[in-house]
PDB file of C-alpha atoms in Angstrom:
ATOM      1  CA  MET A 309      36.286  53.239  14.871  1.00 53.00           C
ATOM      2  CA  ALA A 310      38.106  49.932  14.883  1.00 54.00           C
ATOM      3  CA  THR A 311      42.062  50.309  14.405  1.00 57.00           C
ATOM      4  CA  LYS A 312      43.844  47.831  12.183  1.00 56.00           C
ATOM      5  CA  ILE A 313      46.834  46.431  13.950  1.00 57.00           C
ATOM      6  CA  GLU A 314      49.952  46.290  11.663  1.00 61.00           C
ATOM      7  CA  GLY A 315      50.906  42.648  10.418  1.00 59.00           C
ATOM      8  CA  GLN A 316      47.301  41.409  11.368  1.00 59.00           C
ATOM      9  CA  PRO A 317      45.681  39.633   8.509  1.00 60.00           C
ATOM     10  CA  GLU A 318      42.647  41.181   7.031  1.00 61.00           C
ATOM     11  CA  THR A 319      39.425  39.127   7.924  1.00 60.00           C
ATOM     12  CA  LYS A 320      37.608  38.418   4.522  1.00 62.00           C
ATOM     13  CA  ARG A 321      33.643  38.699   5.105  1.00 67.00           C
ATOM     14  CA  ARG A 322      31.771  35.737   3.871  1.00 69.00           C
ATOM     15  CA  ARG A 323      29.826  36.527   0.961  1.00 69.00           C
ATOM     16  CA  TRP A 324      26.448  34.669   0.466  1.00 66.00           C
ATOM     17  CA  PRO A 325      25.195  33.965  -2.929  1.00 71.00           C
ATOM     18  CA  ALA A 326      22.743  36.492  -4.120  1.00 72.00           C
ATOM     19  CA  ILE A 327      19.252  35.121  -4.678  1.00 77.00           C
ATOM     20  CA  SER A 328      16.926  37.162  -6.970  1.00 84.00           C
ATOM     21  CA  LEU A 329      13.349  37.781  -6.167  1.00 83.00           C
ATOM     22  CA  ARG A 330      12.285  35.524  -8.942  1.00 83.00           C
ATOM     23  CA  THR A 331      14.273  32.689  -7.752  1.00 84.00           C
ATOM     24  CA  ALA A 332      13.028  33.028  -4.185  1.00 80.00           C
ATOM     25  CA  PHE A 333       9.431  32.999  -5.396  1.00 80.00           C
ATOM     26  CA  LEU A 334       9.998  30.140  -7.368  1.00 83.00           C
ATOM     27  CA  LEU A 335      11.586  27.927  -4.480  1.00 84.00           C
ATOM     28  CA  LEU A 336       8.724  29.130  -2.225  1.00 81.00           C
ATOM     29  CA  THR A 337       6.280  27.962  -4.876  1.00 84.00           C
ATOM     30  CA  ILE A 338       7.909  24.654  -5.137  1.00 86.00           C
ATOM     31  CA  LEU A 339       8.008  24.293  -1.150  1.00 82.00           C
ATOM     32  CA  CYS A 340       4.092  25.100  -1.016  1.00 86.00           C
ATOM     33  CA  ILE A 341       3.441  22.557  -3.786  1.00 86.00           C
ATOM     34  CA  TRP A 342       5.388  19.962  -2.024  1.00 80.00           C
ATOM     35  CA  LEU A 343       3.627  20.692   1.363  1.00 81.00           C
ATOM     36  CA  GLY A 344       0.443  20.626  -0.338  1.00 80.00           C
ATOM     37  CA  VAL A 345       0.940  17.083  -1.814  1.00 84.00           C
ATOM     38  CA  VAL A 346       2.176  15.865   1.683  1.00 85.00           C
ATOM     39  CA  VAL A 347      -0.953  17.258   3.565  1.00 89.00           C
ATOM     40  CA  SER A 348      -3.265  15.963   0.861  1.00 90.00           C
ATOM     41  CA  ALA A 349      -1.713  12.344   1.060  1.00 94.00           C
ATOM     42  CA  ALA A 350      -1.824  12.462   4.943  1.00 96.00           C
ATOM     43  CA  ARG A 351      -5.427  13.615   4.968  1.00 96.00           C
ATOM     44  CA  ARG A 352      -6.645  11.175   2.414  1.00 97.00           C
ATOM     45  CA  GLN A 353      -5.094   8.422   4.340  1.00 98.00           C
ATOM     46  CA  GLU A 354      -6.766   9.457   7.533  1.00 98.00           C
ATOM     47  CA  ARG A 355     -10.017   9.543   5.790  1.00 98.00           C
ATOM     48  CA  ILE A 356      -9.646   6.158   4.359  1.00 99.00           C
ATOM     49  CA  VAL A 357      -8.588   4.677   7.662  1.00 98.00           C
ATOM     50  CA  ARG A 358     -11.586   5.972   9.351  1.00 98.00           C
ATOM     51  CA  ARG A 359     -13.848   4.719   6.818  1.00 98.00           C
ATOM     52  CA  VAL A 360     -12.274   1.129   6.868  1.00 99.00           C
ATOM     53  CA  GLU A 361     -12.557   1.171  10.618  1.00 98.00           C
ATOM     54  CA  GLU A 362     -16.148   2.367  10.589  1.00 98.00           C
ATOM     55  CA  LEU A 363     -16.801  -0.745   8.511  1.00 98.00           C
ATOM     56  CA  GLY A 364     -15.288  -3.088  10.959  1.00 98.00           C
ATOM     57  CA  GLY A 365     -12.121  -3.458   9.085  1.00 98.00           C
ATOM     58  CA  ARG A 366      -8.553  -2.927  10.085  1.00 97.00           C
ATOM     59  CA  VAL A 367      -5.316  -1.391   9.075  1.00 97.00           C
ATOM     60  CA  GLU A 368      -1.748  -1.857   9.692  1.00 96.00           C
ATOM     61  CA  TYR A 369       1.367   0.567   9.007  1.00 96.00           C
ATOM     62  CA  ASP A 370       4.663   0.276   7.704  1.00 94.00           C
ATOM     63  CA  TYR A 371       6.310   0.903  11.169  1.00 94.00           C
ATOM     64  CA  GLU A 372       4.407  -2.373  12.310  1.00 92.00           C
ATOM     65  CA  TRP A 373       5.890  -4.588   9.819  1.00 88.00           C
ATOM     66  CA  ASP A 374       9.294  -5.754   8.539  1.00 82.00           C
ATOM     67  CA  SER A 375      10.811  -3.862   5.747  1.00 74.00           C
ATOM     68  CA  ASP A 376       9.389  -5.981   2.979  1.00 77.00           C
ATOM     69  CA  VAL A 377       5.923  -6.503   4.442  1.00 77.00           C
ATOM     70  CA  ARG A 378       6.031 -10.018   5.132  1.00 78.00           C
ATOM     71  CA  GLY A 379       5.291 -10.249   8.676  1.00 78.00           C
ATOM     72  CA  GLN A 380       4.374  -8.040  11.699  1.00 79.00           C
ATOM     73  CA  LEU A 381       7.321  -6.971  13.833  1.00 76.00           C
ATOM     74  CA  ASP A 382       7.410  -8.831  17.209  1.00 73.00           C
ATOM     75  CA  TRP A 383       6.512  -6.749  20.196  1.00 66.00           C
ATOM     76  CA  GLN A 384       4.444  -7.141  23.365  1.00 57.00           C
ATOM     77  CA  GLY A 385       1.105  -6.975  21.742  1.00 60.00           C
ATOM     78  CA  THR A 386       1.974  -9.614  19.087  1.00 66.00           C
ATOM     79  CA  GLY A 387       3.286 -12.089  21.462  1.00 60.00           C
ATOM     80  CA  GLY A 388       7.000 -10.851  21.468  1.00 63.00           C
ATOM     81  CA  VAL A 389       8.796  -8.466  23.920  1.00 61.00           C
ATOM     82  CA  GLY A 390       9.320  -5.052  24.238  1.00 68.00           C
ATOM     83  CA  PRO A 391       7.160  -1.914  23.492  1.00 77.00           C
ATOM     84  CA  ALA A 392       4.934  -1.164  20.426  1.00 80.00           C
ATOM     85  CA  PRO A 393       6.857   0.164  17.495  1.00 86.00           C
ATOM     86  CA  GLU A 394       6.123   3.741  16.637  1.00 89.00           C
ATOM     87  CA  PRO A 395       6.139   6.033  13.501  1.00 91.00           C
ATOM     88  CA  ALA A 396       9.220   7.995  12.741  1.00 89.00           C
ATOM     89  CA  GLY A 397       9.281  11.606  13.729  1.00 88.00           C
ATOM     90  CA  PRO A 398       9.260  13.258  16.978  1.00 91.00           C
ATOM     91  CA  ARG A 399       6.364  12.162  19.402  1.00 92.00           C
ATOM     92  CA  TRP A 400       5.231  15.931  20.142  1.00 92.00           C
ATOM     93  CA  LEU A 401       4.691  16.558  16.441  1.00 92.00           C
ATOM     94  CA  ARG A 402       2.909  13.292  15.809  1.00 92.00           C
ATOM     95  CA  ASN A 403       0.592  14.480  18.643  1.00 92.00           C
ATOM     96  CA  LEU A 404       0.250  18.031  16.995  1.00 92.00           C
ATOM     97  CA  VAL A 405      -0.433  17.016  13.383  1.00 91.00           C
ATOM     98  CA  GLY A 406      -1.496  13.296  13.554  1.00 93.00           C
ATOM     99  CA  LYS A 407       0.604  10.245  12.781  1.00 94.00           C
ATOM    100  CA  HIS A 408      -0.359   9.978   9.075  1.00 96.00           C
ATOM    101  CA  TYR A 409       2.236  12.517   8.221  1.00 95.00           C
ATOM    102  CA  PHE A 410       4.903   9.951   9.322  1.00 95.00           C
ATOM    103  CA  CYS A 411       3.673   6.673   8.283  1.00 96.00           C
ATOM    104  CA  ASN A 412       2.063   4.577   5.199  1.00 97.00           C
ATOM    105  CA  VAL A 413      -0.712   2.160   5.444  1.00 98.00           C
ATOM    106  CA  VAL A 414       0.524  -1.187   4.003  1.00 97.00           C
ATOM    107  CA  TYR A 415      -2.344  -3.558   4.808  1.00 97.00           C
ATOM    108  CA  VAL A 416      -6.169  -3.208   4.751  1.00 98.00           C
ATOM    109  CA  TYR A 417      -8.292  -6.052   5.727  1.00 98.00           C
ATOM    110  CA  LEU A 418     -12.043  -5.989   5.364  1.00 98.00           C
ATOM    111  CA  ARG A 419     -14.294  -8.969   5.990  1.00 98.00           C
ATOM    112  CA  ASP A 420     -18.076  -9.584   5.933  1.00 98.00           C
ATOM    113  CA  ALA A 421     -18.655  -6.033   5.115  1.00 97.00           C
ATOM    114  CA  PRO A 422     -21.728  -5.501   2.501  1.00 97.00           C
ATOM    115  CA  GLU A 423     -21.289  -1.827   2.748  1.00 98.00           C
ATOM    116  CA  VAL A 424     -17.904  -1.962   0.867  1.00 98.00           C
ATOM    117  CA  ASP A 425     -18.283  -1.241  -2.746  1.00 98.00           C
ATOM    118  CA  ASP A 426     -16.099  -0.388  -5.791  1.00 99.00           C
ATOM    119  CA  GLU A 427     -15.942   3.193  -4.863  1.00 98.00           C
ATOM    120  CA  LEU A 428     -14.226   2.495  -1.543  1.00 99.00           C
ATOM    121  CA  VAL A 429     -11.826  -0.061  -3.463  1.00 99.00           C
ATOM    122  CA  ALA A 430     -10.772   2.804  -5.842  1.00 98.00           C
ATOM    123  CA  ASP A 431     -10.313   5.081  -2.742  1.00 98.00           C
ATOM    124  CA  ILE A 432      -8.147   2.480  -0.980  1.00 99.00           C
ATOM    125  CA  GLY A 433      -6.068   2.341  -4.125  1.00 98.00           C
ATOM    126  CA  HIS A 434      -4.814   5.972  -3.464  1.00 98.00           C
ATOM    127  CA  LEU A 435      -2.699   4.136  -0.410  1.00 98.00           C
ATOM    128  CA  SER A 436       0.669   3.986  -2.617  1.00 97.00           C
ATOM    129  CA  GLU A 437       2.391   1.832  -0.275  1.00 97.00           C
ATOM    130  CA  LEU A 438      -0.278  -0.836  -0.080  1.00 98.00           C
ATOM    131  CA  HIS A 439       1.154  -4.276  -0.047  1.00 97.00           C
ATOM    132  CA  ARG A 440      -1.872  -6.397   1.285  1.00 98.00           C
ATOM    133  CA  LEU A 441      -5.394  -6.008   0.644  1.00 99.00           C
ATOM    134  CA  GLY A 442      -8.241  -8.216   2.008  1.00 98.00           C
ATOM    135  CA  LEU A 443     -11.906  -7.764   0.790  1.00 98.00           C
ATOM    136  CA  ASN A 444     -13.206 -11.126   2.011  1.00 98.00           C
ATOM    137  CA  ASN A 445     -16.924 -11.552   1.726  1.00 98.00           C
ATOM    138  CA  CYS A 446     -17.733  -8.142   0.427  1.00 98.00           C
ATOM    139  CA  PRO A 447     -20.188  -8.885  -2.151  1.00 98.00           C
ATOM    140  CA  LYS A 448     -20.596  -5.464  -3.808  1.00 98.00           C
ATOM    141  CA  VAL A 449     -16.917  -5.630  -5.023  1.00 99.00           C
ATOM    142  CA  THR A 450     -16.833  -6.319  -8.716  1.00 99.00           C
ATOM    143  CA  ASP A 451     -14.327  -6.355 -11.434  1.00 99.00           C
ATOM    144  CA  ALA A 452     -14.673  -2.600 -11.858  1.00 98.00           C
ATOM    145  CA  GLY A 453     -13.439  -2.042  -8.268  1.00 98.00           C
ATOM    146  CA  ILE A 454     -10.142  -4.384  -9.001  1.00 99.00           C
ATOM    147  CA  GLU A 455      -9.509  -2.438 -12.438  1.00 98.00           C
ATOM    148  CA  GLN A 456      -9.484   0.890 -10.627  1.00 98.00           C
ATOM    149  CA  LEU A 457      -6.577  -0.229  -8.302  1.00 98.00           C
ATOM    150  CA  PRO A 458      -3.574   1.540 -10.031  1.00 98.00           C
ATOM    151  CA  VAL A 459      -0.888  -1.038 -11.277  1.00 97.00           C
ATOM    152  CA  SER A 460       1.795   1.000  -9.366  1.00 97.00           C
ATOM    153  CA  LEU A 461       0.565  -0.438  -6.095  1.00 98.00           C
ATOM    154  CA  PRO A 462       3.251  -2.758  -4.674  1.00 97.00           C
ATOM    155  CA  LEU A 463       0.551  -5.474  -3.805  1.00 98.00           C
ATOM    156  CA  ILE A 464       2.137  -8.871  -2.814  1.00 97.00           C
ATOM    157  CA  ALA A 465      -1.162 -10.371  -1.562  1.00 98.00           C
ATOM    158  CA  LEU A 466      -4.869  -9.896  -2.696  1.00 99.00           C
ATOM    159  CA  ASP A 467      -7.830 -11.764  -0.935  1.00 99.00           C
ATOM    160  CA  VAL A 468     -11.050 -11.346  -2.943  1.00 99.00           C
ATOM    161  CA  GLU A 469     -12.890 -14.297  -1.715  1.00 98.00           C
ATOM    162  CA  GLY A 470     -16.679 -13.976  -1.559  1.00 98.00           C
ATOM    163  CA  THR A 471     -16.826 -10.942  -3.982  1.00 99.00           C
ATOM    164  CA  ALA A 472     -18.776 -10.676  -7.352  1.00 98.00           C
ATOM    165  CA  ILE A 473     -15.653 -10.575  -9.398  1.00 98.00           C
ATOM    166  CA  SER A 474     -15.363 -12.819 -12.483  1.00 98.00           C
ATOM    167  CA  ASP A 475     -12.525 -13.805 -14.828  1.00 98.00           C
ATOM    168  CA  ALA A 476     -12.019 -10.171 -15.851  1.00 98.00           C
ATOM    169  CA  GLY A 477     -11.236  -9.340 -12.183  1.00 98.00           C
ATOM    170  CA  VAL A 478      -8.686 -12.044 -12.061  1.00 98.00           C
ATOM    171  CA  ALA A 479      -7.303 -10.442 -15.375  1.00 98.00           C
ATOM    172  CA  HIS A 480      -7.089  -7.014 -13.695  1.00 98.00           C
ATOM    173  CA  ALA A 481      -5.382  -8.855 -10.665  1.00 98.00           C
ATOM    174  CA  SER A 482      -2.787 -10.237 -12.836  1.00 97.00           C
ATOM    175  CA  ARG A 483      -1.422  -6.694 -13.718  1.00 97.00           C
ATOM    176  CA  PHE A 484       0.216  -6.751 -10.181  1.00 97.00           C
ATOM    177  CA  LYS A 485       3.518  -8.484 -11.315  1.00 90.00           C
ATOM    178  CA  LYS A 486       4.766  -8.612  -7.655  1.00 95.00           C
ATOM    179  CA  LEU A 487       1.578 -10.612  -6.448  1.00 98.00           C
ATOM    180  CA  GLU A 488       2.479 -13.529  -4.377  1.00 97.00           C
ATOM    181  CA  GLN A 489      -0.732 -14.624  -2.891  1.00 98.00           C
ATOM    182  CA  LEU A 490      -4.333 -14.388  -4.613  1.00 98.00           C
ATOM    183  CA  TYR A 491      -7.745 -15.729  -3.220  1.00 98.00           C
ATOM    184  CA  ILE A 492     -10.507 -16.014  -5.362  1.00 98.00           C
ATOM    185  CA  ARG A 493     -12.839 -18.637  -3.874  1.00 98.00           C
ATOM    186  CA  ARG A 494     -16.521 -18.263  -3.739  1.00 98.00           C
ATOM    187  CA  THR A 495     -16.438 -15.786  -6.891  1.00 98.00           C
ATOM    188  CA  ASN A 496     -17.684 -15.788 -10.326  1.00 98.00           C
ATOM    189  CA  ALA A 497     -14.326 -16.924 -11.695  1.00 97.00           C
ATOM    190  CA  THR A 498     -14.100 -19.768 -14.119  1.00 95.00           C
ATOM    191  CA  ALA A 499     -11.637 -22.286 -15.360  1.00 91.00           C
ATOM    192  CA  LYS A 500     -10.660 -19.577 -18.213  1.00 93.00           C
ATOM    193  CA  CYS A 501      -9.036 -17.519 -15.475  1.00 94.00           C
ATOM    194  CA  SER A 502      -6.066 -19.855 -15.460  1.00 92.00           C
ATOM    195  CA  ARG A 503      -4.554 -18.092 -18.592  1.00 92.00           C
ATOM    196  CA  PHE A 504      -4.496 -14.895 -16.368  1.00 95.00           C
ATOM    197  CA  ILE A 505      -3.080 -16.505 -13.406  1.00 95.00           C
ATOM    198  CA  GLN A 506      -0.181 -17.952 -15.230  1.00 91.00           C
ATOM    199  CA  ASP A 507       1.079 -14.450 -16.195  1.00 92.00           C
ATOM    200  CA  ILE A 508       1.716 -13.657 -12.460  1.00 94.00           C
ATOM    201  CA  GLU A 509       5.400 -14.741 -12.527  1.00 90.00           C
ATOM    202  CA  HIS A 510       5.715 -14.456  -8.731  1.00 94.00           C
ATOM    203  CA  LEU A 511       2.679 -16.162  -7.428  1.00 96.00           C
ATOM    204  CA  ASP A 512       3.238 -18.878  -4.956  1.00 94.00           C
ATOM    205  CA  ARG A 513      -0.129 -19.376  -3.525  1.00 96.00           C
ATOM    206  CA  ILE A 514      -3.819 -19.268  -4.801  1.00 96.00           C
ATOM    207  CA  GLY A 515      -7.148 -20.003  -3.187  1.00 97.00           C
ATOM    208  CA  ILE A 516      -9.332 -21.338  -5.655  1.00 96.00           C
ATOM    209  CA  GLU A 517     -12.120 -24.289  -5.720  1.00 95.00           C
ATOM    210  CA  GLU A 518     -11.437 -27.625  -7.341  1.00 93.00           C
ATOM    211  CA  ASP A 519     -14.442 -27.445  -9.467  1.00 91.00           C
ATOM    212  CA  VAL A 520     -13.039 -24.137 -10.977  1.00 92.00           C
ATOM    213  CA  MET A 521      -9.574 -25.348 -11.346  1.00 92.00           C
ATOM    214  CA  PRO A 522      -9.138 -29.067 -11.215  1.00 92.00           C
ATOM    215  CA  ASP A 523      -6.064 -30.818 -10.029  1.00 92.00           C
ATOM    216  CA  VAL A 524      -4.996 -31.597 -13.601  1.00 91.00           C
ATOM    217  CA  GLU A 525      -5.376 -27.923 -14.499  1.00 90.00           C
ATOM    218  CA  VAL A 526      -3.235 -27.177 -11.561  1.00 90.00           C
ATOM    219  CA  GLU A 527      -0.434 -29.417 -12.572  1.00 91.00           C
ATOM    220  CA  GLU A 528      -0.516 -27.827 -16.238  1.00 89.00           C
ATOM    221  CA  LEU A 529      -0.247 -24.487 -14.388  1.00 89.00           C
ATOM    222  CA  ARG A 530       2.626 -25.686 -12.325  1.00 90.00           C
ATOM    223  CA  LYS A 531       4.517 -25.897 -15.628  1.00 89.00           C
ATOM    224  CA  SER A 532       4.800 -22.119 -15.693  1.00 87.00           C
ATOM    225  CA  ILE A 533       4.720 -21.563 -11.858  1.00 89.00           C
ATOM    226  CA  PRO A 534       6.583 -24.609 -10.386  1.00 89.00           C
ATOM    227  CA  SER A 535       6.328 -23.345  -6.759  1.00 89.00           C
ATOM    228  CA  LEU A 536       2.472 -22.854  -6.893  1.00 93.00           C
ATOM    229  CA  ARG A 537       0.568 -23.879  -3.749  1.00 95.00           C
ATOM    230  CA  VAL A 538      -3.121 -24.314  -3.874  1.00 94.00           C
ATOM    231  CA  VAL A 539      -5.699 -23.519  -1.184  1.00 94.00           C
ATOM    232  CA  ARG A 540      -8.923 -25.360  -1.670  1.00 92.00           C
TER     233      ARG A 540
END
């Protein structure tokens, strides 16, 4: 039995806040829901990436681009120096569960892929950090596919050249207010699409044929978008 020494201050025991069983269960439920969301998103991204690559496309991740997704980071594989960038998180854990828990796809590019359809485009729309999407020469992509892309996507570049979209598809694309580049050559878009294009306030480059949008209409469009550059 410990003997109290006279004059020695009493040591107060730290009391931890009591947590009821109900509170503990609630916290555990919230944690399980959060883990479920994380796991579901990572697995979905992995599945989409696998499908894109099976069709000859490519994807790039946030850790490979600068913070505002305007250019790839310089490293040995892109003409720069130094090692390749890596996702966040410890390497051993990435090797264990896969890198899709630690990074987001920001760029998807598919070209000359007749198998790509609206269903896949809608699936790609689940990539919540997607900044750039290329669907060049994918003839099965229609207005319906562009419509299914959620407006919450932070898209700054969209290439739908050689697809089956029409003016309605351009209207759907105009919902992305951060869009800076839009390429719609070799589509079913007509001169009527200009009224949708002028609603994209940050647009600075558009790929469109002269017979769809003659120079005189381009100049008219530049009244609302002064910095607009046209790629013929």
